[in-house]
PDB file of C-alpha atoms in Angstrom:
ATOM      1  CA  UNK A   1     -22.134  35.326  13.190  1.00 65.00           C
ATOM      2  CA  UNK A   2     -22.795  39.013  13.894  1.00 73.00           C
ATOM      3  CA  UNK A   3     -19.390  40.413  15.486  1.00 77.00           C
ATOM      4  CA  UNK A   4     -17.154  39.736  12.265  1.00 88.00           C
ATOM      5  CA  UNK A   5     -13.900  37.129  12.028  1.00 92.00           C
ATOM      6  CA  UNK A   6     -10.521  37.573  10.067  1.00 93.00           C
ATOM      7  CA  UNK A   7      -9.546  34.639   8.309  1.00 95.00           C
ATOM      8  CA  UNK A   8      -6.829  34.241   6.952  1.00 97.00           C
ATOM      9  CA  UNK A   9      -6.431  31.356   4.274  1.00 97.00           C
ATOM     10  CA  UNK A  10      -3.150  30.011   2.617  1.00 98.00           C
ATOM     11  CA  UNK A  11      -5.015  30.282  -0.928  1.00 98.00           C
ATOM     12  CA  UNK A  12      -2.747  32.144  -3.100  1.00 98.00           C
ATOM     13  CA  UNK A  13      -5.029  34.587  -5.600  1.00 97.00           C
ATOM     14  CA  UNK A  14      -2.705  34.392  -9.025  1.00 98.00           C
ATOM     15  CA  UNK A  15      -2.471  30.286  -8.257  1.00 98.00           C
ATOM     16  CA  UNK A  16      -6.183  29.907  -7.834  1.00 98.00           C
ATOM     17  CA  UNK A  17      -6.791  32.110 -10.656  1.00 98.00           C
ATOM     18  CA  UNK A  18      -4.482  30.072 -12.782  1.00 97.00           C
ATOM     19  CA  UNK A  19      -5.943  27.101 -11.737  1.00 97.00           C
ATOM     20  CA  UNK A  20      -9.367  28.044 -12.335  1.00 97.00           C
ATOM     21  CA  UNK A  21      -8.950  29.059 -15.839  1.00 97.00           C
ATOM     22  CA  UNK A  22      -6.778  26.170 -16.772  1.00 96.00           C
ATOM     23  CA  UNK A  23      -9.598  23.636 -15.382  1.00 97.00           C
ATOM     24  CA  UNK A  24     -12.360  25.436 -16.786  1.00 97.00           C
ATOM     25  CA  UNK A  25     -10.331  25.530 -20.585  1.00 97.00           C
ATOM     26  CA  UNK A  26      -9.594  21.703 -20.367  1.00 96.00           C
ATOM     27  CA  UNK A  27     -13.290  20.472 -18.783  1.00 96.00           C
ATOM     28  CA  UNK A  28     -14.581  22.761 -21.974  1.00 97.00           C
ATOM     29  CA  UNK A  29     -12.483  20.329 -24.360  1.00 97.00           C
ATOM     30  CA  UNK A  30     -13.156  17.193 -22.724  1.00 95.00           C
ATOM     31  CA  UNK A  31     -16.802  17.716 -21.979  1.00 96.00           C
ATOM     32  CA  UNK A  32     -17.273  18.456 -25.348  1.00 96.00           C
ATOM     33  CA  UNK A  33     -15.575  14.647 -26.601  1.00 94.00           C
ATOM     34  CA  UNK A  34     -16.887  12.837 -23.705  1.00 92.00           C
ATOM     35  CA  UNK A  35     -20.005  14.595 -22.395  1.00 93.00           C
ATOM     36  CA  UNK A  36     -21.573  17.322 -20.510  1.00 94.00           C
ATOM     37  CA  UNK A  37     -21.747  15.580 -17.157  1.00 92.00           C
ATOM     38  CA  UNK A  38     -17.790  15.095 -16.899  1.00 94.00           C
ATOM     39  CA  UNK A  39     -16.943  16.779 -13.466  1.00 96.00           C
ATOM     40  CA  UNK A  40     -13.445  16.660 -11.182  1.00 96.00           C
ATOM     41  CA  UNK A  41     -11.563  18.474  -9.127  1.00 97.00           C
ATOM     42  CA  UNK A  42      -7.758  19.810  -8.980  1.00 98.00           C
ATOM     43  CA  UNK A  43      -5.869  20.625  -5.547  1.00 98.00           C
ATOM     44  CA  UNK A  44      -2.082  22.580  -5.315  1.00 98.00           C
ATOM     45  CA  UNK A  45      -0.234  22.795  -2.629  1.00 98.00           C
ATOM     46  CA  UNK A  46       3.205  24.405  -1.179  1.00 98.00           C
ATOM     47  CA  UNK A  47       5.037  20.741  -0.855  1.00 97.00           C
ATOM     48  CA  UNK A  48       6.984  21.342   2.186  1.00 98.00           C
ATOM     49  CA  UNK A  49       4.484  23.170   4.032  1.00 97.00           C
ATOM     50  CA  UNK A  50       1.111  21.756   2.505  1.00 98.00           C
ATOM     51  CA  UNK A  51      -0.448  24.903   2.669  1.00 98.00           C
ATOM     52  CA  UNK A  52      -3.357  24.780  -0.136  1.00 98.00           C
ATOM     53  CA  UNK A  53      -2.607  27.440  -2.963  1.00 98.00           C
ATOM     54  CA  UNK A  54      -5.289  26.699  -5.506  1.00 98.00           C
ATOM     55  CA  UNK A  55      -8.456  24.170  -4.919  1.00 98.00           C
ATOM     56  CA  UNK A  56     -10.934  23.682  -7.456  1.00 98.00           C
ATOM     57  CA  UNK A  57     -13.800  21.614  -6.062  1.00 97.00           C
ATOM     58  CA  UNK A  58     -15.743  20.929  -9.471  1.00 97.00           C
ATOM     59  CA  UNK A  59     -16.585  22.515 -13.191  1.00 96.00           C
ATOM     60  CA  UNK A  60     -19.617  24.683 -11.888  1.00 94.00           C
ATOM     61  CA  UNK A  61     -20.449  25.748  -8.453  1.00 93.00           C
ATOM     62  CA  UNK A  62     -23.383  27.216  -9.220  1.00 93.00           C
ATOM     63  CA  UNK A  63     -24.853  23.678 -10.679  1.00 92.00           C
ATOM     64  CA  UNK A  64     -23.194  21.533  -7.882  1.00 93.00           C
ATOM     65  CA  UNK A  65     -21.555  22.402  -4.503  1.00 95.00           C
ATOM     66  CA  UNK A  66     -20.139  19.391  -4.257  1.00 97.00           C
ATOM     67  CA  UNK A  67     -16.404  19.458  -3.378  1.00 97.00           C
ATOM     68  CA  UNK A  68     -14.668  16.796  -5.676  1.00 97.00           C
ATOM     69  CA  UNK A  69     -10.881  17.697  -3.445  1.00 98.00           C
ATOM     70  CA  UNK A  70     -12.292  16.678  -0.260  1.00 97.00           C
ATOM     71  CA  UNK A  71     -15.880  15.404  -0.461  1.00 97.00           C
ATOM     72  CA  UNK A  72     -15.551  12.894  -3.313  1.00 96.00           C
ATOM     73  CA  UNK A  73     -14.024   9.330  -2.871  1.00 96.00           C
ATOM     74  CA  UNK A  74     -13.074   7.508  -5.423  1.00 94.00           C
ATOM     75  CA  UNK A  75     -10.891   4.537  -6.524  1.00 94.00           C
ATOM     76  CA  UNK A  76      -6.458   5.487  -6.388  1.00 94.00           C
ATOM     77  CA  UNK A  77      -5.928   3.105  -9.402  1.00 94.00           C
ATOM     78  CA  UNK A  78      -2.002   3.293 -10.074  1.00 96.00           C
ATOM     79  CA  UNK A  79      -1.501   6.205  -7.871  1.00 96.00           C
ATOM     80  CA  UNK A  80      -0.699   4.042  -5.044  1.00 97.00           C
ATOM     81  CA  UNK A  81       2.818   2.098  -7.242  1.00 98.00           C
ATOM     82  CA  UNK A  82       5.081   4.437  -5.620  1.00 98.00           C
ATOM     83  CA  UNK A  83       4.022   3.050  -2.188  1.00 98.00           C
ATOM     84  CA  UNK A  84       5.015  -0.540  -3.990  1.00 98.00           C
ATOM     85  CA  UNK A  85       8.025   0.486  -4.698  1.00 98.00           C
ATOM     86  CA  UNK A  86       9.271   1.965  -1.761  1.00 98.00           C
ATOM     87  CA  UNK A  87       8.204  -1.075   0.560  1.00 98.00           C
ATOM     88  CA  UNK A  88      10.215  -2.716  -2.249  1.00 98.00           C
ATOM     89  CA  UNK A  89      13.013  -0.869  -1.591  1.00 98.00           C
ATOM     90  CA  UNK A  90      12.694  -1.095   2.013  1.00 97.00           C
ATOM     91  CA  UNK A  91      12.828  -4.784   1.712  1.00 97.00           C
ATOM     92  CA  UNK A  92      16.513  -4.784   0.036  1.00 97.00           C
ATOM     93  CA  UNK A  93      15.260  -4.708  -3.864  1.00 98.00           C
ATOM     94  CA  UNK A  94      16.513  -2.432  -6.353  1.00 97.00           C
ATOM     95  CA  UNK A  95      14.952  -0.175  -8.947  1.00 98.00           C
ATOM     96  CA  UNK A  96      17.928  -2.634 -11.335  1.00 98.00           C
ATOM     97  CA  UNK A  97      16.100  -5.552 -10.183  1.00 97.00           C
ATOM     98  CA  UNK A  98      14.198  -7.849 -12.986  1.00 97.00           C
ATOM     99  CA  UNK A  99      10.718  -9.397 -13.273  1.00 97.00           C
ATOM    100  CA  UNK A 100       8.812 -10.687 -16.346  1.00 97.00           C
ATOM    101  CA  UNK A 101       6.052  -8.852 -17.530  1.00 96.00           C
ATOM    102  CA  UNK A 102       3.562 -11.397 -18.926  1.00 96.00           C
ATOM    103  CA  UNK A 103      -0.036 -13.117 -18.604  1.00 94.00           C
ATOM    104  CA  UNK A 104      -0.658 -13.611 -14.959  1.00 91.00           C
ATOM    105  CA  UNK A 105      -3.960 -15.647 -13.852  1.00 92.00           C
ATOM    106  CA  UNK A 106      -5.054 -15.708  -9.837  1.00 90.00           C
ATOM    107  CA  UNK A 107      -7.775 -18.483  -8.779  1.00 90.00           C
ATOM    108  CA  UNK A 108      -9.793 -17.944  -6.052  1.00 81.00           C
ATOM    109  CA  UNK A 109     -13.280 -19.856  -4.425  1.00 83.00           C
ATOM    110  CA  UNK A 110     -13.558 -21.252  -8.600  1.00 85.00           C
ATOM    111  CA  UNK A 111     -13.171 -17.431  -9.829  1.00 89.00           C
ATOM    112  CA  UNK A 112     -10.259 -16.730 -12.196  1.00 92.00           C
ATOM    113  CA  UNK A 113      -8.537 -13.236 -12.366  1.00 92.00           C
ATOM    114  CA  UNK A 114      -5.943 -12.318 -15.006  1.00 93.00           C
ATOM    115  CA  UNK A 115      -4.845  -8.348 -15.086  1.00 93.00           C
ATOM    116  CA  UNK A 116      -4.036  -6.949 -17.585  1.00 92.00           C
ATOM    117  CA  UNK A 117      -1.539  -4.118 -18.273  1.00 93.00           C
ATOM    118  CA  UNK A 118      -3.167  -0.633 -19.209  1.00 89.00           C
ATOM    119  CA  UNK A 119      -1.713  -1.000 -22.538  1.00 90.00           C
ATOM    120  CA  UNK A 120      -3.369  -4.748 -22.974  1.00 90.00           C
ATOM    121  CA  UNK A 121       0.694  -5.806 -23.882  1.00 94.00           C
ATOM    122  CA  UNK A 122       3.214  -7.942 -21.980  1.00 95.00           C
ATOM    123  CA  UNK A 123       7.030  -6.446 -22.581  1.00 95.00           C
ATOM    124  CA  UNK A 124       8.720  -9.459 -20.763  1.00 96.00           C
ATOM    125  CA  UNK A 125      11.826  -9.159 -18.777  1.00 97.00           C
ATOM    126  CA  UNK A 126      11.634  -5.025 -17.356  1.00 97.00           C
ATOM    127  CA  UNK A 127      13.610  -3.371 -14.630  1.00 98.00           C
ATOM    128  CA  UNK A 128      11.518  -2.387 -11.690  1.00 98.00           C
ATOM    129  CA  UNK A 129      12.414   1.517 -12.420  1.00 98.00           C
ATOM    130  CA  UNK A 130      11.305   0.092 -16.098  1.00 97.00           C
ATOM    131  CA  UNK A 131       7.526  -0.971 -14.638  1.00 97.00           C
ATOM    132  CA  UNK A 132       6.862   2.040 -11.854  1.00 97.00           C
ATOM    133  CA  UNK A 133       7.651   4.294 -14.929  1.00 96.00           C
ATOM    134  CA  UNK A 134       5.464   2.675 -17.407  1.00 96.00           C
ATOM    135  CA  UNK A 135       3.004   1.776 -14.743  1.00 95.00           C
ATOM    136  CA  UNK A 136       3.080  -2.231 -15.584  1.00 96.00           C
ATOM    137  CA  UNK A 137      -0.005  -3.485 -13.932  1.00 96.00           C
ATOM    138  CA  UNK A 138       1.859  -6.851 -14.228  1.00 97.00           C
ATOM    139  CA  UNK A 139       4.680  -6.338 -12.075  1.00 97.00           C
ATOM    140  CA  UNK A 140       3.090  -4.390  -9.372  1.00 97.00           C
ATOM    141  CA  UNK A 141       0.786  -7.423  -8.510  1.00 97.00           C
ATOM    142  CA  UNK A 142       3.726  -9.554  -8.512  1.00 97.00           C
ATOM    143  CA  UNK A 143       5.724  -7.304  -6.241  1.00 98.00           C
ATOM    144  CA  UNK A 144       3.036  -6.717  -3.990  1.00 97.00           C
ATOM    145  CA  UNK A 145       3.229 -10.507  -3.534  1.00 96.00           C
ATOM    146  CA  UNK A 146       6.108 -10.935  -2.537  1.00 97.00           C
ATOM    147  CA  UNK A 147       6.824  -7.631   0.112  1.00 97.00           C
ATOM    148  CA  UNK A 148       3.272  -8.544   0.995  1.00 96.00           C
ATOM    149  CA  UNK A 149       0.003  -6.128   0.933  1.00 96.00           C
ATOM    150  CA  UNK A 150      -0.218  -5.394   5.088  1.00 96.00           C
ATOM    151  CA  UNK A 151       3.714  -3.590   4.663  1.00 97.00           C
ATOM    152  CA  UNK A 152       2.027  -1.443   1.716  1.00 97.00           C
ATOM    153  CA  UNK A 153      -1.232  -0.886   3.479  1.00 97.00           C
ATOM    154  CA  UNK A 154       0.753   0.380   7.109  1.00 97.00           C
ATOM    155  CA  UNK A 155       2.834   2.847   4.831  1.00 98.00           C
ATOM    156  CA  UNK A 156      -0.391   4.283   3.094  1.00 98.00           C
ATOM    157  CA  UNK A 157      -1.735   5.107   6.439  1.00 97.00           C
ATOM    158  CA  UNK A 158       1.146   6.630   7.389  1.00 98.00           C
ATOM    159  CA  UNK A 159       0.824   8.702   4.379  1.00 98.00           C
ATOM    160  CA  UNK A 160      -2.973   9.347   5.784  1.00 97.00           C
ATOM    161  CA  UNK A 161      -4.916   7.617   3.531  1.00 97.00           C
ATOM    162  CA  UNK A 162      -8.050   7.008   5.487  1.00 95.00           C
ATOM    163  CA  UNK A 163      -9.858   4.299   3.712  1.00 93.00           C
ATOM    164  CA  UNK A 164     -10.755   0.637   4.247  1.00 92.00           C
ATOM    165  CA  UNK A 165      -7.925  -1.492   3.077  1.00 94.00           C
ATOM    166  CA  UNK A 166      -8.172  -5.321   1.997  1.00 91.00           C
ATOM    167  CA  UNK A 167      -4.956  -7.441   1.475  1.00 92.00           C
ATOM    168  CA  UNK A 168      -5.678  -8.225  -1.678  1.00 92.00           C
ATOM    169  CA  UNK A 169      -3.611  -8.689  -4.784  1.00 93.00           C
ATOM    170  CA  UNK A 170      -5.670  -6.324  -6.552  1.00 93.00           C
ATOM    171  CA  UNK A 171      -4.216  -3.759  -3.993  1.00 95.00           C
ATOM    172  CA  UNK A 172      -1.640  -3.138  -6.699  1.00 96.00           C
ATOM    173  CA  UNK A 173      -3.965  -1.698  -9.153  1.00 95.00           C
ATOM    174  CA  UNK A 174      -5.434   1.203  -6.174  1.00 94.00           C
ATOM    175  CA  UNK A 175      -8.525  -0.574  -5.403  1.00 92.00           C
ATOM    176  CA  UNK A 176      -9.189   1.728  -2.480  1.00 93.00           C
ATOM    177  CA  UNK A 177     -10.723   4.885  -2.243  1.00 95.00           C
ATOM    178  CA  UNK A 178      -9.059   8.005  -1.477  1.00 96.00           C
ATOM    179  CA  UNK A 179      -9.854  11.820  -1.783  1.00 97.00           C
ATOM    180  CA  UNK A 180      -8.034  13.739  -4.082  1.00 97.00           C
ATOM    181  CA  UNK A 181      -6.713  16.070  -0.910  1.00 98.00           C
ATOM    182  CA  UNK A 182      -5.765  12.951   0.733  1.00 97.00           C
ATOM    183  CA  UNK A 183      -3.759  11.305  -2.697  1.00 97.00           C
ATOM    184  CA  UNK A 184      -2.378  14.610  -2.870  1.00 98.00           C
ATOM    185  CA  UNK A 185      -1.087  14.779   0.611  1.00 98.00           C
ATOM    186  CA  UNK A 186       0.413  11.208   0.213  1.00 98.00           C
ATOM    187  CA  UNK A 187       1.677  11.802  -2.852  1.00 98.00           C
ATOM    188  CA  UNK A 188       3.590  15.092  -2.135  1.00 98.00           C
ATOM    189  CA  UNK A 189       5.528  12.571   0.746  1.00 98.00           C
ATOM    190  CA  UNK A 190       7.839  11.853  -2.464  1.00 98.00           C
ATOM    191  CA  UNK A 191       7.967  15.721  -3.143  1.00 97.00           C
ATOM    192  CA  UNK A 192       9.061  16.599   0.471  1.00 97.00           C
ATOM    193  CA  UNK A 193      11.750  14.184   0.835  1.00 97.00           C
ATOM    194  CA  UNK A 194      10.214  11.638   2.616  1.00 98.00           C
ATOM    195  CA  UNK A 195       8.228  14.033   5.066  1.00 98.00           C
ATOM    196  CA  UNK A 196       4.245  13.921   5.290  1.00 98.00           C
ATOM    197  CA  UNK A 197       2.932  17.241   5.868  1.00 98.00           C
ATOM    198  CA  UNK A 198      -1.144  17.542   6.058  1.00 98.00           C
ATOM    199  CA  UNK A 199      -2.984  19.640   3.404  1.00 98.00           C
ATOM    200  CA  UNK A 200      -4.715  22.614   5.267  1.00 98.00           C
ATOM    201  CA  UNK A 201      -6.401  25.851   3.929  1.00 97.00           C
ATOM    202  CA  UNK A 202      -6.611  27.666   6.929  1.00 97.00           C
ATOM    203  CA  UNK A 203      -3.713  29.541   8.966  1.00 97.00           C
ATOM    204  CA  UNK A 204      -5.622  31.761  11.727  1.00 98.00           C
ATOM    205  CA  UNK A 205      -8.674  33.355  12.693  1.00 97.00           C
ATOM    206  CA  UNK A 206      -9.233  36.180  15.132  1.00 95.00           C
ATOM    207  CA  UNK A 207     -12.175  38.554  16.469  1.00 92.00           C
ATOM    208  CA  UNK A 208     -13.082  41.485  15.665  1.00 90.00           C
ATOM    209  CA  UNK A 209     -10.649  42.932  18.305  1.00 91.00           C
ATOM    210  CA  UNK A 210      -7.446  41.253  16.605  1.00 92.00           C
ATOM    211  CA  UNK A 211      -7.138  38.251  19.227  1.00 95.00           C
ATOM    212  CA  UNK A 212      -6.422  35.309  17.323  1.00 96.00           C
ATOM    213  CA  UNK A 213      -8.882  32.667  18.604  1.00 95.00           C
ATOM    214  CA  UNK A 214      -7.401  30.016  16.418  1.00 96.00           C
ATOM    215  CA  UNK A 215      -4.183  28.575  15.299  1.00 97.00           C
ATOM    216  CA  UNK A 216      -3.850  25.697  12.356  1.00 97.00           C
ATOM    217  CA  UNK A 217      -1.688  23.032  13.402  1.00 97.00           C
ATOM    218  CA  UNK A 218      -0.026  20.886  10.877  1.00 97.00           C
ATOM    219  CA  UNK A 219       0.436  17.263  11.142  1.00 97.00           C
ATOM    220  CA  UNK A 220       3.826  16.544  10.102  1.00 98.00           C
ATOM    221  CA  UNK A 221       6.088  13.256  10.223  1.00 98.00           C
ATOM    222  CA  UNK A 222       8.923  11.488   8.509  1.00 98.00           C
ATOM    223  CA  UNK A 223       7.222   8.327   6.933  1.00 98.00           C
ATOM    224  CA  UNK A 224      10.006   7.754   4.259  1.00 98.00           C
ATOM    225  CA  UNK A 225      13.785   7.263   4.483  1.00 97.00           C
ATOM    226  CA  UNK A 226      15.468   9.858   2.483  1.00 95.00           C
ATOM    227  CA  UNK A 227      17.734   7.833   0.624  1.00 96.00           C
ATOM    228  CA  UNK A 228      15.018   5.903  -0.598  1.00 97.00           C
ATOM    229  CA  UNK A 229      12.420   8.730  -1.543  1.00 97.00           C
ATOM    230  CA  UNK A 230      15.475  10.009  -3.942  1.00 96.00           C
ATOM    231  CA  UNK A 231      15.441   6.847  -6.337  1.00 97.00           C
ATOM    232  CA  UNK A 232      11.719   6.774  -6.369  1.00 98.00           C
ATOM    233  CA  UNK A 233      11.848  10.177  -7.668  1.00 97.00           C
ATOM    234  CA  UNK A 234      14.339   9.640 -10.050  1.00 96.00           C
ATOM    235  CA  UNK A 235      11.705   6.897 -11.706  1.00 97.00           C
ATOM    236  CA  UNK A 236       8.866   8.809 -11.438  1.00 97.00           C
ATOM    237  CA  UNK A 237      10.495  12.288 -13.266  1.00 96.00           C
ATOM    238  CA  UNK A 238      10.761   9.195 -16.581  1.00 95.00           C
ATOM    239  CA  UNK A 239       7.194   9.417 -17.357  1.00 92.00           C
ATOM    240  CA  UNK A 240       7.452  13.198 -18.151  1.00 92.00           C
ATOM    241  CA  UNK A 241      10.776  13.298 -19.374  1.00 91.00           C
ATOM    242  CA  UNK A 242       9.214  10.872 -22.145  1.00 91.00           C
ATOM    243  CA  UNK A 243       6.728  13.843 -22.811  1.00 89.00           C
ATOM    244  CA  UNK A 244       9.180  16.351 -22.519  1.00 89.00           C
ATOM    245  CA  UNK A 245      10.146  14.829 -25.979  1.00 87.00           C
ATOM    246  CA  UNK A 246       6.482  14.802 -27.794  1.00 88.00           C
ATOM    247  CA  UNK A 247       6.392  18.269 -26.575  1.00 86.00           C
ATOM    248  CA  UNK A 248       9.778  20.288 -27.004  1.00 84.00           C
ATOM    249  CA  UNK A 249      12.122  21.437 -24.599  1.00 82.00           C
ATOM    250  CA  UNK A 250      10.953  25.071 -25.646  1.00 85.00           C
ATOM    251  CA  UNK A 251       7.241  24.231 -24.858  1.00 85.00           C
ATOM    252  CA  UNK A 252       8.240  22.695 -21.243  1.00 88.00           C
ATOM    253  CA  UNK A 253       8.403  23.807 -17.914  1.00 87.00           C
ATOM    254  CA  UNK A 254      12.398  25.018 -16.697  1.00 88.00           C
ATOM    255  CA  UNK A 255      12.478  23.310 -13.707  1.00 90.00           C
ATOM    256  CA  UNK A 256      12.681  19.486 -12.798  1.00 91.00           C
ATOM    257  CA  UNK A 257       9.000  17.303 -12.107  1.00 95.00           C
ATOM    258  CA  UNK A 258       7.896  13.814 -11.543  1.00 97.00           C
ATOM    259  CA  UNK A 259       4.500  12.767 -11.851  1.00 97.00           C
ATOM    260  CA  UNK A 260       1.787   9.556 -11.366  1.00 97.00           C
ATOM    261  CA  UNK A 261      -0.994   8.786 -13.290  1.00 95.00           C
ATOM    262  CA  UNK A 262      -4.266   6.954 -12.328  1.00 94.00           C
ATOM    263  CA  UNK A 263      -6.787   5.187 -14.249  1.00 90.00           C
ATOM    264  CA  UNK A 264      -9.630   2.994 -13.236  1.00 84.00           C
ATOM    265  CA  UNK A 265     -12.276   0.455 -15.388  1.00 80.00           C
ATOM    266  CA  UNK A 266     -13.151   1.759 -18.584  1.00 79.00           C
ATOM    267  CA  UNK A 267     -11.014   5.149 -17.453  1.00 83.00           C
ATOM    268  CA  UNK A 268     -14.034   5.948 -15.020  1.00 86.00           C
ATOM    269  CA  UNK A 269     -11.753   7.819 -13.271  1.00 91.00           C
ATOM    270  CA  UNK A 270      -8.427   9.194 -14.253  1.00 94.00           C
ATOM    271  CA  UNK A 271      -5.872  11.178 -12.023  1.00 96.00           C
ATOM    272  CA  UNK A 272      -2.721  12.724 -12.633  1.00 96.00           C
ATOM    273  CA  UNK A 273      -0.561  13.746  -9.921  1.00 97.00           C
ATOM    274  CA  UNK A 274       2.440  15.601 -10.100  1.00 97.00           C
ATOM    275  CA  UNK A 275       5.385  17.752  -8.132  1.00 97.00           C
ATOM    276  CA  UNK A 276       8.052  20.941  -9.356  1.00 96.00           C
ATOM    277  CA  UNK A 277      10.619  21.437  -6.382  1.00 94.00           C
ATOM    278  CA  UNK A 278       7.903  23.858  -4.822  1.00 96.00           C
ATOM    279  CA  UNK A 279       4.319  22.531  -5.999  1.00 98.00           C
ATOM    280  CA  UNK A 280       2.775  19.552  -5.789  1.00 98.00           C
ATOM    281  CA  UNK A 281      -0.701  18.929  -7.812  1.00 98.00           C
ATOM    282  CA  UNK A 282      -3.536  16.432  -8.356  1.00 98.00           C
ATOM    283  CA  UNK A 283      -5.998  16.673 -10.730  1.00 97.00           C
TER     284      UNK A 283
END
């Protein structure tokens, strides 16, 4: 406490700046339509190292130093379809496989349950690459089913998401709890090729005399096969090449990205996650 400590972080300044303003701009707009006590958080990180280059733990922290990246839990929703569809895949089905999208009912001890898609429509007969894209509620459930929620549930801890996980149908939909560093982390997996590298924000330390009294050391492991990562990449750069379109070409990013979104009951919670070749972000 007294002697003095170099620490040496793996923020990057013109990231976190970036970051910062760009939050702070868009909380402005939406806590002004939605209300004043709207809070998140947004995370960046280097995908194949998973240093942390920007982390903004909440609106204001002089109101609340609550960390929203790491402290806050709250439910995946459809975050976790990627992790559907690659046990899919694993399990010899194709992203040119069919399925119907339409009313589904589950009874259980006298209780009835019948999802619905976010967009409260059934589209019928839809490619698999057709419902990870447009995040059919529908189709996940019924895939789930039959590849089975413990093969899902072993591959999100490999991805390190430390939560308590049920095998239930509503799986499908993220009911589980996850930070936003942690969804993050399992979501750059697809960015990295397959590889799971942890989130960290700290490189080294040393004393006041230069010794460096601490070393970060990054959990890293291959949790997904490469040639599988590759189509579920291809599916989830649709969503934003469907934007891409609303948008402009000239008003878009140069370089290629994929990205998930998230949304829970009555859009309590919303997340969007997504990845360039060098960044991946939750927010």
């Amino acid at each position: 406490y007294s002697e003095g400590l170099h620490v040496q972080t793996t923020l990057n300044s013109k990231i976190q700046r970036a970051a910062q303003e760009t939050f702070t701009t868009e909380m402005l707009t939406l806590r002004h339509e939605f209300g004043q006590d709207l809070d998140g958080g947004m995370i960046v990180l280097d995908s194949k190292t998973g240093e942390i280059k920007a982390l903004v733990g909440g609106f204001d922290f002089m109101s609340s130093k609550f960390n929203r990246v790491t402290q806050a839990r709250r439910q995946i929703g459809s975050i976790i379809k990627p992790l559907i569809y690659t046990v899919a895949l694993q399990n010899g089905m194709t992203f040119a496989d069919t399925e119907i999208d339409e009313p589904f009912e589950l009874i259980q001890n006298n209780t009835v349950w019948k999802p619905k898609n976010y967009d409260k429509k059934f589209h019928g007969q839809v490619t698999l690459a057709y419902a990870l894209s447009h995040s059919s509620n529908i189709i996940a459930i019924k895939t789930l089913l039959k590849v089975g929620a413990s093969s899902i549930i072993n591959l999100a801890k490999k991805c390190r998401i430390k939560t308590d996980f049920h095998t239930y149908p509503s799986l499908a939909l993220g009911c589980v709890d996850t930070t936003l560093c942690e969804g993050a982390g399992m979501f750059n997996v697809f960015a990295n090729d397959g590889i799971y590298v942890e989130p960290h924000i700290l490189s080294w330390i040393k004393d006041r005399w230069g010794v460096r009294i601490y070393k970060t050391t990054v959990d890293t492991e291959r949790v997904i096969e490469n040639h599988i990562v590759g189509q579920v990449k291809s599916v989830l750069c649709l969503g934003l090449e469907r934007v891409k379109k609303m948008y402009g070409a000239s008003n878009w990013i140069t370089c290629q990205a994929m990205s998930k979104t998230g949304t829970t009951n009555d859009s309590r919670t919303c997340w969007f996650i997504a990845a360039t070749p060098s960044l991946t972000k939750a927010v």
